[in-house]
Structures are given as C-alpha cells and as structure tokens.
Amino acid sequence: RRPVSLPRLAQMRAAGEKITMLTAYDATFAAVADAAGVECILVGDSLGMVCQGLHSTVGVSLDDMCYHTASVARGLHRAQATAWLVADLPYGSYQESREQALRSASALMQAGAHMVKLEGGGWTAPTVQFLVERGIPVCAHLGLTPQTVHALGGYRVQGKDDVAAATLRRQARELQDAGAAMLVLEMVPAALAAELTQALTHCHTIGIGAGNGTAGQVLVLHDMLGVNLGKMPKFVRNFMQEAGNVKGAMAAYVQAVKDGSFPDNQLHAW
Ligand code: KIV
Ligand code: NA
C-alpha cells in the first residue's frame, strides 16, 4: 500500500471511489483503523467529549490536540501505516489572526499532522489561504460546527432554509478558492451536500450526517463502535454490532462507505 497523499485522494475522487475517514485519539486505535483500510484519520477535537468528558469541544486546548496528534502519529509510524492524518485546530487557536492560526497549525504539523482542520466559513477563507500558501494543507468544516454550538443554539441540522443554503454554497466556493483541499459537511441536508460535492471539483467533501452524495464520509470512532454514553446521533450506524470486533467494525465501515450502503439517505440523513 502507498501512503495516502493529496494526489492519491484526488485520484480516488476522479475514479469515483469514496474516501473514508474515522477519528482516532491514540496510537493503537489509529494503527488498527489504518490496518482496516481507513484512508484518513482525524484527530478530532471531539476528543473533548470522548476522552476528556467535556460537554462540548470548546474546552479543548491546543496542547491537548498536540498530545493526541503526536500519539496517533507515533502509532501510525510504528505500524508503518499509510493513513492521511488530519488534526483539528481547537477553539480559540485560529480565530484571532492568520498569524495565530499559522502558529497553531505549525504546532499540529510538528506533532505529526499532514493537514489541519478549522471550522467556519466567510472570515476563515483568508486564514485558509494564508496557511495553504505556507505549505499547510487545510480541511474546512461547514454546517454544524460544534465549536460554535452556543451561537448555533444546539446540535441541529444546518442549511435547511434557502438563505442558509445560499450562505453555505457561497462559503464552500470561497473555501475551495482559498485552497482548502477537503471540506467536512456536518449535519446538512443530503441534497445540499450532494450539490456542493458536484460544485467543488478541487475540494473533497467529507460528510457526517450529510447523506451519501459526498466524496467521503467520517464518523466519530466511539460512536460507530457503539461506545457512547449519550444519545446516539441519527446519522450513526453501529458497525460493532454487526462485526463483533473493532478491526472488523472498521473494515465493515470502509466497505459500506465504498459500496454506498452507508450512509442510507432514508435512515442516516435529512
Ligand atoms: O471532532 C471531530 O470528531 C470532527 C468530526 C466529527 C468531523 O470534527
Ligand atoms: Na472537530
């Protein structure tokens, strides 16, 4: 297997092969996910809830993200893994200025990330461009952006009305033009996510709760393993139940995303 790279992801996209992503927060799960065929590992700031017991991602620090990113990177290295490693810029680490964003992104890259992810549209486009021009691949994130949950009024579907959909379309274009190579679309209507995917030929859409028309899919690892204390979101499928073991569950996820059986727009989308 060859290492996953931006050209490789573009090849997959061109060939119509779906891109798979799972979160991981430690060395072992990351290595097992890679061995199961997952192309992209996201060290998500969801680790605030999953690992730290926080109520939202707002309390996660850059040091926390660097610690987990370094752990995942070591796990992938030891396992001679090929996965593309994406790390979240946490709340407050990129909003102040493009320079602040670059400093924070550099810390994640030095911890072993291949790409950084940041939330939001509009004001983020110049920041994305600033990072991309300086050699840092960027994944954007639109729709439900958990770092702004308090401004959004809860974890709810975004882009439902015409005005919100038009804003999403504009922001997605701006992010592609700024050089974002990837775009997570979280909890947006399936039809809108599919439309954005068609429109963005140079930026790979990765959906979560966004239907099956995106270029790829992502889930929080613990959710798809059924290891979740709270209410399971509607868009999650429990792959552990079917597979019975962790690596098998990850492989089943990869298979289901590739063959288009997950997500099911009737069951897992809006
Ligand atoms: O933090 C995270 O896990 C994420 C994904 C859900 C996209 O941002
Ligand atoms: Na995140």
PDB file of C-alpha atoms and ligand atoms in Angstrom:
ATOM      1  CA  ARG A   1       0.000   0.000   0.000  1.00  0.00           C
ATOM      2  CA  ARG A   2       1.160   3.513  -0.809  1.00  0.00           C
ATOM      3  CA  PRO A   3       0.865   6.391   1.670  1.00  0.00           C
ATOM      4  CA  VAL A   4      -2.312   8.379   1.252  1.00  0.00           C
ATOM      5  CA  SER A   5      -1.478  11.817  -0.132  1.00  0.00           C
ATOM      6  CA  LEU A   6      -3.369  14.715  -1.689  1.00  0.00           C
ATOM      7  CA  PRO A   7      -2.689  13.404  -5.229  1.00  0.00           C
ATOM      8  CA  ARG A   8      -3.902   9.942  -4.148  1.00  0.00           C
ATOM      9  CA  LEU A   9      -7.119  11.429  -2.733  1.00  0.00           C
ATOM     10  CA  ALA A  10      -7.648  13.353  -5.983  1.00  0.00           C
ATOM     11  CA  GLN A  11      -7.157  10.095  -7.913  1.00  0.00           C
ATOM     12  CA  MET A  12      -9.744   8.338  -5.776  1.00  0.00           C
ATOM     13  CA  ARG A  13     -12.161  11.191  -6.313  1.00  0.00           C
ATOM     14  CA  ALA A  14     -11.612  11.114 -10.078  1.00  0.00           C
ATOM     15  CA  ALA A  15     -12.187   7.358 -10.086  1.00  0.00           C
ATOM     16  CA  GLY A  16     -15.394   7.748  -8.115  1.00  0.00           C
ATOM     17  CA  GLU A  17     -14.006   5.871  -5.128  1.00  0.00           C
ATOM     18  CA  LYS A  18     -15.367   7.111  -1.803  1.00  0.00           C
ATOM     19  CA  ILE A  19     -12.881   8.432   0.758  1.00  0.00           C
ATOM     20  CA  THR A  20     -13.146   7.006   4.278  1.00  0.00           C
ATOM     21  CA  MET A  21     -12.245   8.824   7.477  1.00  0.00           C
ATOM     22  CA  LEU A  22     -12.569   7.909  11.146  1.00  0.00           C
ATOM     23  CA  THR A  23     -11.482   9.791  14.219  1.00  0.00           C
ATOM     24  CA  ALA A  24      -8.768   8.345  16.460  1.00  0.00           C
ATOM     25  CA  TYR A  25      -7.171   9.794  19.544  1.00  0.00           C
ATOM     26  CA  ASP A  26      -4.468   7.294  20.413  1.00  0.00           C
ATOM     27  CA  ALA A  27      -1.724   5.215  18.822  1.00  0.00           C
ATOM     28  CA  THR A  28      -3.420   1.823  18.942  1.00  0.00           C
ATOM     29  CA  PHE A  29      -6.827   2.696  17.521  1.00  0.00           C
ATOM     30  CA  ALA A  30      -5.171   4.759  14.799  1.00  0.00           C
ATOM     31  CA  ALA A  31      -2.963   1.836  13.739  1.00  0.00           C
ATOM     32  CA  VAL A  32      -5.897  -0.583  13.771  1.00  0.00           C
ATOM     33  CA  ALA A  33      -8.015   1.825  11.690  1.00  0.00           C
ATOM     34  CA  ASP A  34      -5.223   2.082   9.154  1.00  0.00           C
ATOM     35  CA  ALA A  35      -4.875  -1.693   9.013  1.00  0.00           C
ATOM     36  CA  ALA A  36      -8.637  -1.925   8.439  1.00  0.00           C
ATOM     37  CA  GLY A  37      -8.283   0.229   5.329  1.00  0.00           C
ATOM     38  CA  VAL A  38      -9.366   3.651   6.583  1.00  0.00           C
ATOM     39  CA  GLU A  39      -7.623   6.246   4.391  1.00  0.00           C
ATOM     40  CA  CYS A  40      -7.877   9.305   6.629  1.00  0.00           C
ATOM     41  CA  ILE A  41      -7.543   9.519  10.407  1.00  0.00           C
ATOM     42  CA  LEU A  42      -8.926  12.620  12.094  1.00  0.00           C
ATOM     43  CA  VAL A  43      -7.654  13.634  15.496  1.00  0.00           C
ATOM     44  CA  GLY A  44     -10.890  15.486  16.150  1.00  0.00           C
ATOM     45  CA  ASP A  45     -11.477  17.907  18.962  1.00  0.00           C
ATOM     46  CA  SER A  46     -14.375  15.552  19.698  1.00  0.00           C
ATOM     47  CA  LEU A  47     -11.710  14.082  21.985  1.00  0.00           C
ATOM     48  CA  GLY A  48     -13.002  16.686  24.428  1.00  0.00           C
ATOM     49  CA  MET A  49     -16.183  14.656  24.818  1.00  0.00           C
ATOM     50  CA  VAL A  50     -14.792  11.208  24.037  1.00  0.00           C
ATOM     51  CA  CYS A  51     -11.589  11.307  26.106  1.00  0.00           C
ATOM     52  CA  GLN A  52     -11.934  14.231  28.478  1.00  0.00           C
ATOM     53  CA  GLY A  53     -15.598  14.070  29.496  1.00  0.00           C
ATOM     54  CA  LEU A  54     -16.356  17.639  28.444  1.00  0.00           C
ATOM     55  CA  HIS A  55     -19.831  18.755  27.369  1.00  0.00           C
ATOM     56  CA  SER A  56     -18.592  20.413  24.182  1.00  0.00           C
ATOM     57  CA  THR A  57     -15.388  20.862  22.192  1.00  0.00           C
ATOM     58  CA  VAL A  58     -14.959  24.428  23.458  1.00  0.00           C
ATOM     59  CA  GLY A  59     -12.718  23.413  26.368  1.00  0.00           C
ATOM     60  CA  VAL A  60     -10.122  21.565  24.285  1.00  0.00           C
ATOM     61  CA  SER A  61      -6.694  23.248  24.165  1.00  0.00           C
ATOM     62  CA  LEU A  62      -4.008  23.295  21.512  1.00  0.00           C
ATOM     63  CA  ASP A  63      -1.730  21.372  23.888  1.00  0.00           C
ATOM     64  CA  ASP A  64      -4.417  18.668  24.200  1.00  0.00           C
ATOM     65  CA  MET A  65      -4.639  18.439  20.409  1.00  0.00           C
ATOM     66  CA  CYS A  66      -0.851  18.240  20.038  1.00  0.00           C
ATOM     67  CA  TYR A  67      -0.631  15.481  22.666  1.00  0.00           C
ATOM     68  CA  HIS A  68      -3.218  13.299  20.920  1.00  0.00           C
ATOM     69  CA  THR A  69      -1.903  14.121  17.441  1.00  0.00           C
ATOM     70  CA  ALA A  70       1.606  13.057  18.472  1.00  0.00           C
ATOM     71  CA  SER A  71       0.228   9.824  19.964  1.00  0.00           C
ATOM     72  CA  VAL A  72      -1.692   8.997  16.792  1.00  0.00           C
ATOM     73  CA  ALA A  73       1.285   9.916  14.596  1.00  0.00           C
ATOM     74  CA  ARG A  74       3.574   7.592  16.574  1.00  0.00           C
ATOM     75  CA  GLY A  75       1.043   4.773  16.308  1.00  0.00           C
ATOM     76  CA  LEU A  76       0.823   5.195  12.552  1.00  0.00           C
ATOM     77  CA  HIS A  77       4.599   5.407  12.228  1.00  0.00           C
ATOM     78  CA  ARG A  78       5.242   2.274  14.293  1.00  0.00           C
ATOM     79  CA  ALA A  79       2.663   0.338  12.344  1.00  0.00           C
ATOM     80  CA  GLN A  80       4.168   1.569   9.050  1.00  0.00           C
ATOM     81  CA  ALA A  81       0.707   2.815   8.309  1.00  0.00           C
ATOM     82  CA  THR A  82      -0.336   4.771   5.229  1.00  0.00           C
ATOM     83  CA  ALA A  83      -3.217   6.906   6.514  1.00  0.00           C
ATOM     84  CA  TRP A  84      -3.515  10.655   5.931  1.00  0.00           C
ATOM     85  CA  LEU A  85      -3.507  12.347   9.331  1.00  0.00           C
ATOM     86  CA  VAL A  86      -5.788  15.335   9.854  1.00  0.00           C
ATOM     87  CA  ALA A  87      -5.827  17.267  13.148  1.00  0.00           C
ATOM     88  CA  ASP A  88      -8.377  19.791  14.387  1.00  0.00           C
ATOM     89  CA  LEU A  89      -7.367  23.318  15.274  1.00  0.00           C
ATOM     90  CA  PRO A  90      -9.233  23.734  18.572  1.00  0.00           C
ATOM     91  CA  TYR A  91     -11.472  26.579  19.662  1.00  0.00           C
ATOM     92  CA  GLY A  92      -9.591  29.843  20.158  1.00  0.00           C
ATOM     93  CA  SER A  93      -6.406  28.702  18.413  1.00  0.00           C
ATOM     94  CA  TYR A  94      -7.061  30.308  14.983  1.00  0.00           C
ATOM     95  CA  GLN A  95      -9.747  32.990  15.333  1.00  0.00           C
ATOM     96  CA  GLU A  96      -7.527  35.853  16.454  1.00  0.00           C
ATOM     97  CA  SER A  97      -5.384  36.321  13.344  1.00  0.00           C
ATOM     98  CA  ARG A  98      -3.887  34.474  10.414  1.00  0.00           C
ATOM     99  CA  GLU A  99      -0.565  34.564  12.260  1.00  0.00           C
ATOM    100  CA  GLN A 100      -2.089  32.912  15.305  1.00  0.00           C
ATOM    101  CA  ALA A 101      -3.614  30.258  13.041  1.00  0.00           C
ATOM    102  CA  LEU A 102      -0.222  29.619  11.436  1.00  0.00           C
ATOM    103  CA  ARG A 103       1.471  29.224  14.823  1.00  0.00           C
ATOM    104  CA  SER A 104      -1.207  26.773  15.981  1.00  0.00           C
ATOM    105  CA  ALA A 105      -1.232  24.865  12.697  1.00  0.00           C
ATOM    106  CA  SER A 106       2.569  24.600  12.811  1.00  0.00           C
ATOM    107  CA  ALA A 107       2.356  23.026  16.259  1.00  0.00           C
ATOM    108  CA  LEU A 108      -0.065  20.376  14.953  1.00  0.00           C
ATOM    109  CA  MET A 109       2.088  19.730  11.876  1.00  0.00           C
ATOM    110  CA  GLN A 110       5.176  19.348  14.071  1.00  0.00           C
ATOM    111  CA  ALA A 111       3.219  16.888  16.205  1.00  0.00           C
ATOM    112  CA  GLY A 112       2.772  14.794  13.057  1.00  0.00           C
ATOM    113  CA  ALA A 113      -0.367  16.022  11.276  1.00  0.00           C
ATOM    114  CA  HIS A 114      -0.473  16.110   7.460  1.00  0.00           C
ATOM    115  CA  MET A 115      -3.395  18.530   7.343  1.00  0.00           C
ATOM    116  CA  VAL A 116      -5.212  20.798   9.783  1.00  0.00           C
ATOM    117  CA  LYS A 117      -8.950  21.350  10.027  1.00  0.00           C
ATOM    118  CA  LEU A 118     -10.726  24.515  11.067  1.00  0.00           C
ATOM    119  CA  GLU A 119     -14.412  25.358  11.431  1.00  0.00           C
ATOM    120  CA  GLY A 120     -16.490  28.035   9.789  1.00  0.00           C
ATOM    121  CA  GLY A 121     -16.832  29.996   6.571  1.00  0.00           C
ATOM    122  CA  GLY A 122     -16.597  33.579   5.392  1.00  0.00           C
ATOM    123  CA  TRP A 123     -13.947  35.048   7.661  1.00  0.00           C
ATOM    124  CA  THR A 124     -11.966  31.777   7.575  1.00  0.00           C
ATOM    125  CA  ALA A 125     -11.179  31.937   3.831  1.00  0.00           C
ATOM    126  CA  PRO A 126      -8.218  34.374   4.170  1.00  0.00           C
ATOM    127  CA  THR A 127      -6.883  32.210   7.018  1.00  0.00           C
ATOM    128  CA  VAL A 128      -7.147  29.081   4.875  1.00  0.00           C
ATOM    129  CA  GLN A 129      -5.315  30.820   2.036  1.00  0.00           C
ATOM    130  CA  PHE A 130      -2.602  32.052   4.414  1.00  0.00           C
ATOM    131  CA  LEU A 131      -1.941  28.504   5.654  1.00  0.00           C
ATOM    132  CA  VAL A 132      -2.154  26.849   2.233  1.00  0.00           C
ATOM    133  CA  GLU A 133       0.297  29.363   0.732  1.00  0.00           C
ATOM    134  CA  ARG A 134       2.695  28.416   3.508  1.00  0.00           C
ATOM    135  CA  GLY A 135       2.528  24.719   2.780  1.00  0.00           C
ATOM    136  CA  ILE A 136      -0.087  23.549   5.239  1.00  0.00           C
ATOM    137  CA  PRO A 137      -2.935  21.533   3.710  1.00  0.00           C
ATOM    138  CA  VAL A 138      -6.284  22.622   5.120  1.00  0.00           C
ATOM    139  CA  CYS A 139      -9.611  20.883   5.627  1.00  0.00           C
ATOM    140  CA  ALA A 140     -12.543  23.258   6.163  1.00  0.00           C
ATOM    141  CA  HIS A 141     -15.706  22.398   8.118  1.00  0.00           C
ATOM    142  CA  LEU A 142     -19.186  23.818   7.442  1.00  0.00           C
ATOM    143  CA  GLY A 143     -22.737  23.063   8.528  1.00  0.00           C
ATOM    144  CA  LEU A 144     -22.927  22.121  12.183  1.00  0.00           C
ATOM    145  CA  THR A 145     -19.678  23.489  13.570  1.00  0.00           C
ATOM    146  CA  PRO A 146     -19.523  22.188  17.151  1.00  0.00           C
ATOM    147  CA  GLN A 147     -17.102  24.859  18.379  1.00  0.00           C
ATOM    148  CA  THR A 148     -19.879  27.427  17.831  1.00  0.00           C
ATOM    149  CA  VAL A 149     -22.661  25.289  19.331  1.00  0.00           C
ATOM    150  CA  HIS A 150     -23.637  28.055  21.733  1.00  0.00           C
ATOM    151  CA  ALA A 151     -24.081  30.534  18.882  1.00  0.00           C
ATOM    152  CA  LEU A 152     -25.972  27.967  16.793  1.00  0.00           C
ATOM    153  CA  GLY A 153     -28.351  27.166  19.649  1.00  0.00           C
ATOM    154  CA  GLY A 154     -27.653  23.438  19.819  1.00  0.00           C
ATOM    155  CA  TYR A 155     -26.567  20.430  17.750  1.00  0.00           C
ATOM    156  CA  ARG A 156     -29.050  20.784  14.922  1.00  0.00           C
ATOM    157  CA  VAL A 157     -29.247  20.443  11.150  1.00  0.00           C
ATOM    158  CA  GLN A 158     -27.843  23.449   9.263  1.00  0.00           C
ATOM    159  CA  GLY A 159     -28.580  24.884   5.815  1.00  0.00           C
ATOM    160  CA  LYS A 160     -32.256  23.932   5.792  1.00  0.00           C
ATOM    161  CA  ASP A 161     -33.772  27.186   4.533  1.00  0.00           C
ATOM    162  CA  ASP A 162     -32.914  28.986   1.287  1.00  0.00           C
ATOM    163  CA  VAL A 163     -30.891  31.758   2.912  1.00  0.00           C
ATOM    164  CA  ALA A 164     -28.786  29.346   4.971  1.00  0.00           C
ATOM    165  CA  ALA A 165     -28.271  27.100   1.928  1.00  0.00           C
ATOM    166  CA  ALA A 166     -27.149  30.072  -0.190  1.00  0.00           C
ATOM    167  CA  THR A 167     -24.663  31.063   2.510  1.00  0.00           C
ATOM    168  CA  LEU A 168     -23.279  27.530   2.617  1.00  0.00           C
ATOM    169  CA  ARG A 169     -22.894  27.485  -1.179  1.00  0.00           C
ATOM    170  CA  ARG A 170     -21.019  30.788  -1.148  1.00  0.00           C
ATOM    171  CA  GLN A 171     -18.780  29.850   1.778  1.00  0.00           C
ATOM    172  CA  ALA A 172     -17.949  26.445   0.277  1.00  0.00           C
ATOM    173  CA  ARG A 173     -16.852  28.099  -3.001  1.00  0.00           C
ATOM    174  CA  GLU A 174     -14.768  30.674  -1.127  1.00  0.00           C
ATOM    175  CA  LEU A 175     -13.044  27.908   0.840  1.00  0.00           C
ATOM    176  CA  GLN A 176     -12.234  25.968  -2.330  1.00  0.00           C
ATOM    177  CA  ASP A 177     -10.900  29.156  -3.944  1.00  0.00           C
ATOM    178  CA  ALA A 178      -8.782  29.773  -0.837  1.00  0.00           C
ATOM    179  CA  GLY A 179      -7.179  26.370  -1.384  1.00  0.00           C
ATOM    180  CA  ALA A 180      -8.977  24.082   1.075  1.00  0.00           C
ATOM    181  CA  ALA A 181      -8.376  20.560  -0.239  1.00  0.00           C
ATOM    182  CA  MET A 182     -11.074  18.989   1.919  1.00  0.00           C
ATOM    183  CA  LEU A 183     -14.375  20.134   3.420  1.00  0.00           C
ATOM    184  CA  VAL A 184     -16.280  18.396   6.198  1.00  0.00           C
ATOM    185  CA  LEU A 185     -20.033  18.910   5.868  1.00  0.00           C
ATOM    186  CA  GLU A 186     -21.735  18.115   9.167  1.00  0.00           C
ATOM    187  CA  MET A 187     -25.482  17.759   9.560  1.00  0.00           C
ATOM    188  CA  VAL A 188     -26.613  19.403   6.349  1.00  0.00           C
ATOM    189  CA  PRO A 189     -29.434  18.136   4.097  1.00  0.00           C
ATOM    190  CA  ALA A 190     -28.314  15.298   1.795  1.00  0.00           C
ATOM    191  CA  ALA A 191     -29.431  17.094  -1.364  1.00  0.00           C
ATOM    192  CA  LEU A 192     -27.438  20.212  -0.491  1.00  0.00           C
ATOM    193  CA  ALA A 193     -24.320  18.193   0.401  1.00  0.00           C
ATOM    194  CA  ALA A 194     -24.571  16.319  -2.917  1.00  0.00           C
ATOM    195  CA  GLU A 195     -24.958  19.590  -4.807  1.00  0.00           C
ATOM    196  CA  LEU A 196     -21.914  21.109  -3.079  1.00  0.00           C
ATOM    197  CA  THR A 197     -19.921  17.972  -3.888  1.00  0.00           C
ATOM    198  CA  GLN A 198     -20.734  18.363  -7.589  1.00  0.00           C
ATOM    199  CA  ALA A 199     -19.790  22.053  -7.468  1.00  0.00           C
ATOM    200  CA  LEU A 200     -16.456  21.550  -5.702  1.00  0.00           C
ATOM    201  CA  THR A 201     -14.196  19.625  -8.026  1.00  0.00           C
ATOM    202  CA  HIS A 202     -10.918  20.510  -6.264  1.00  0.00           C
ATOM    203  CA  CYS A 203     -12.112  20.185  -2.688  1.00  0.00           C
ATOM    204  CA  HIS A 204     -13.235  16.780  -1.422  1.00  0.00           C
ATOM    205  CA  THR A 205     -16.406  16.876   0.648  1.00  0.00           C
ATOM    206  CA  ILE A 206     -16.447  14.556   3.656  1.00  0.00           C
ATOM    207  CA  GLY A 207     -19.927  14.125   5.082  1.00  0.00           C
ATOM    208  CA  ILE A 208     -21.178  13.347   8.566  1.00  0.00           C
ATOM    209  CA  GLY A 209     -24.917  13.354   8.809  1.00  0.00           C
ATOM    210  CA  ALA A 210     -24.949  14.788   5.286  1.00  0.00           C
ATOM    211  CA  GLY A 211     -26.220  11.861   3.205  1.00  0.00           C
ATOM    212  CA  ASN A 212     -24.393   9.663   0.718  1.00  0.00           C
ATOM    213  CA  GLY A 213     -23.707  12.175  -2.037  1.00  0.00           C
ATOM    214  CA  THR A 214     -20.389  13.440  -0.652  1.00  0.00           C
ATOM    215  CA  ALA A 215     -16.907  12.419  -1.811  1.00  0.00           C
ATOM    216  CA  GLY A 216     -16.238  10.732   1.512  1.00  0.00           C
ATOM    217  CA  GLN A 217     -17.570  10.019   4.991  1.00  0.00           C
ATOM    218  CA  VAL A 218     -16.371  10.495   8.546  1.00  0.00           C
ATOM    219  CA  LEU A 219     -17.654   9.192  11.870  1.00  0.00           C
ATOM    220  CA  VAL A 220     -16.508   9.542  15.435  1.00  0.00           C
ATOM    221  CA  LEU A 221     -14.790   6.228  16.215  1.00  0.00           C
ATOM    222  CA  HIS A 222     -16.519   5.599  19.535  1.00  0.00           C
ATOM    223  CA  ASP A 223     -19.938   6.299  18.004  1.00  0.00           C
ATOM    224  CA  MET A 224     -19.548   3.725  15.222  1.00  0.00           C
ATOM    225  CA  LEU A 225     -18.265   1.211  17.779  1.00  0.00           C
ATOM    226  CA  GLY A 226     -21.338   1.829  19.930  1.00  0.00           C
ATOM    227  CA  VAL A 227     -19.180   3.085  22.799  1.00  0.00           C
ATOM    228  CA  ASN A 228     -21.224   6.153  23.602  1.00  0.00           C
ATOM    229  CA  LEU A 229     -22.801   7.186  26.891  1.00  0.00           C
ATOM    230  CA  GLY A 230     -25.132   9.802  25.459  1.00  0.00           C
ATOM    231  CA  LYS A 231     -27.822   9.659  22.838  1.00  0.00           C
ATOM    232  CA  MET A 232     -26.558   8.211  19.563  1.00  0.00           C
ATOM    233  CA  PRO A 233     -26.984  10.693  16.703  1.00  0.00           C
ATOM    234  CA  LYS A 234     -29.383   9.588  13.967  1.00  0.00           C
ATOM    235  CA  PHE A 235     -26.642   9.600  11.332  1.00  0.00           C
ATOM    236  CA  VAL A 236     -24.514   6.964  13.124  1.00  0.00           C
ATOM    237  CA  ARG A 237     -24.543   3.250  12.376  1.00  0.00           C
ATOM    238  CA  ASN A 238     -23.198   0.814  14.966  1.00  0.00           C
ATOM    239  CA  PHE A 239     -20.710  -1.286  12.999  1.00  0.00           C
ATOM    240  CA  MET A 240     -19.508  -3.146  16.103  1.00  0.00           C
ATOM    241  CA  GLN A 241     -22.882  -4.822  16.487  1.00  0.00           C
ATOM    242  CA  GLU A 242     -22.526  -6.336  13.028  1.00  0.00           C
ATOM    243  CA  ALA A 243     -18.824  -7.162  13.118  1.00  0.00           C
ATOM    244  CA  GLY A 244     -18.227  -8.177  16.735  1.00  0.00           C
ATOM    245  CA  ASN A 245     -14.674  -6.868  16.888  1.00  0.00           C
ATOM    246  CA  VAL A 246     -13.032  -3.483  16.465  1.00  0.00           C
ATOM    247  CA  LYS A 247     -10.975  -4.075  13.339  1.00  0.00           C
ATOM    248  CA  GLY A 248     -13.887  -5.878  11.702  1.00  0.00           C
ATOM    249  CA  ALA A 249     -16.198  -2.965  12.515  1.00  0.00           C
ATOM    250  CA  MET A 250     -13.784  -0.522  10.926  1.00  0.00           C
ATOM    251  CA  ALA A 251     -13.420  -2.730   7.845  1.00  0.00           C
ATOM    252  CA  ALA A 252     -17.218  -3.025   7.600  1.00  0.00           C
ATOM    253  CA  TYR A 253     -17.470   0.753   7.744  1.00  0.00           C
ATOM    254  CA  VAL A 254     -14.921   1.114   4.937  1.00  0.00           C
ATOM    255  CA  GLN A 255     -16.783  -1.474   2.866  1.00  0.00           C
ATOM    256  CA  ALA A 256     -20.176   0.159   3.475  1.00  0.00           C
ATOM    257  CA  VAL A 257     -18.915   3.622   2.532  1.00  0.00           C
ATOM    258  CA  LYS A 258     -17.198   2.281  -0.596  1.00  0.00           C
ATOM    259  CA  ASP A 259     -20.216   0.339  -1.807  1.00  0.00           C
ATOM    260  CA  GLY A 260     -22.604   3.178  -0.995  1.00  0.00           C
ATOM    261  CA  SER A 261     -24.657   1.294   1.594  1.00  0.00           C
ATOM    262  CA  PHE A 262     -23.619   3.751   4.331  1.00  0.00           C
ATOM    263  CA  PRO A 263     -24.994   6.248   4.865  1.00  0.00           C
ATOM    264  CA  ASP A 264     -28.512   5.344   3.838  1.00  0.00           C
ATOM    265  CA  ASN A 265     -30.303   8.579   2.942  1.00  0.00           C
ATOM    266  CA  GLN A 266     -33.540   7.186   4.396  1.00  0.00           C
ATOM    267  CA  LEU A 267     -32.001   6.221   7.738  1.00  0.00           C
ATOM    268  CA  HIS A 268     -28.996   8.454   8.327  1.00  0.00           C
ATOM    269  CA  ALA A 269     -29.776  11.776   6.639  1.00  0.00           C
ATOM    270  CA  TRP A 270     -32.303  14.603   6.440  1.00  0.00           C
TER     271      TRP A 270
HETATM  272  O1  KIV B   1     -14.004  16.484  16.090  1.00  0.00           O
HETATM  273  C1  KIV B   1     -14.496  15.661  15.288  1.00  0.00           C
HETATM  274  O2  KIV B   1     -14.587  14.460  15.541  1.00  0.00           O
HETATM  275  C2  KIV B   1     -14.961  16.177  13.995  1.00  0.00           C
HETATM  276  C3  KIV B   1     -15.678  15.245  13.079  1.00  0.00           C
HETATM  277  C4  KIV B   1     -16.965  14.819  13.652  1.00  0.00           C
HETATM  278  C5  KIV B   1     -15.833  15.798  11.716  1.00  0.00           C
HETATM  279  O3  KIV B   1     -14.760  17.334  13.713  1.00  0.00           O
HETATM  280 NA    NA B   2     -13.955  18.636  15.368  1.00  0.00          NA
END
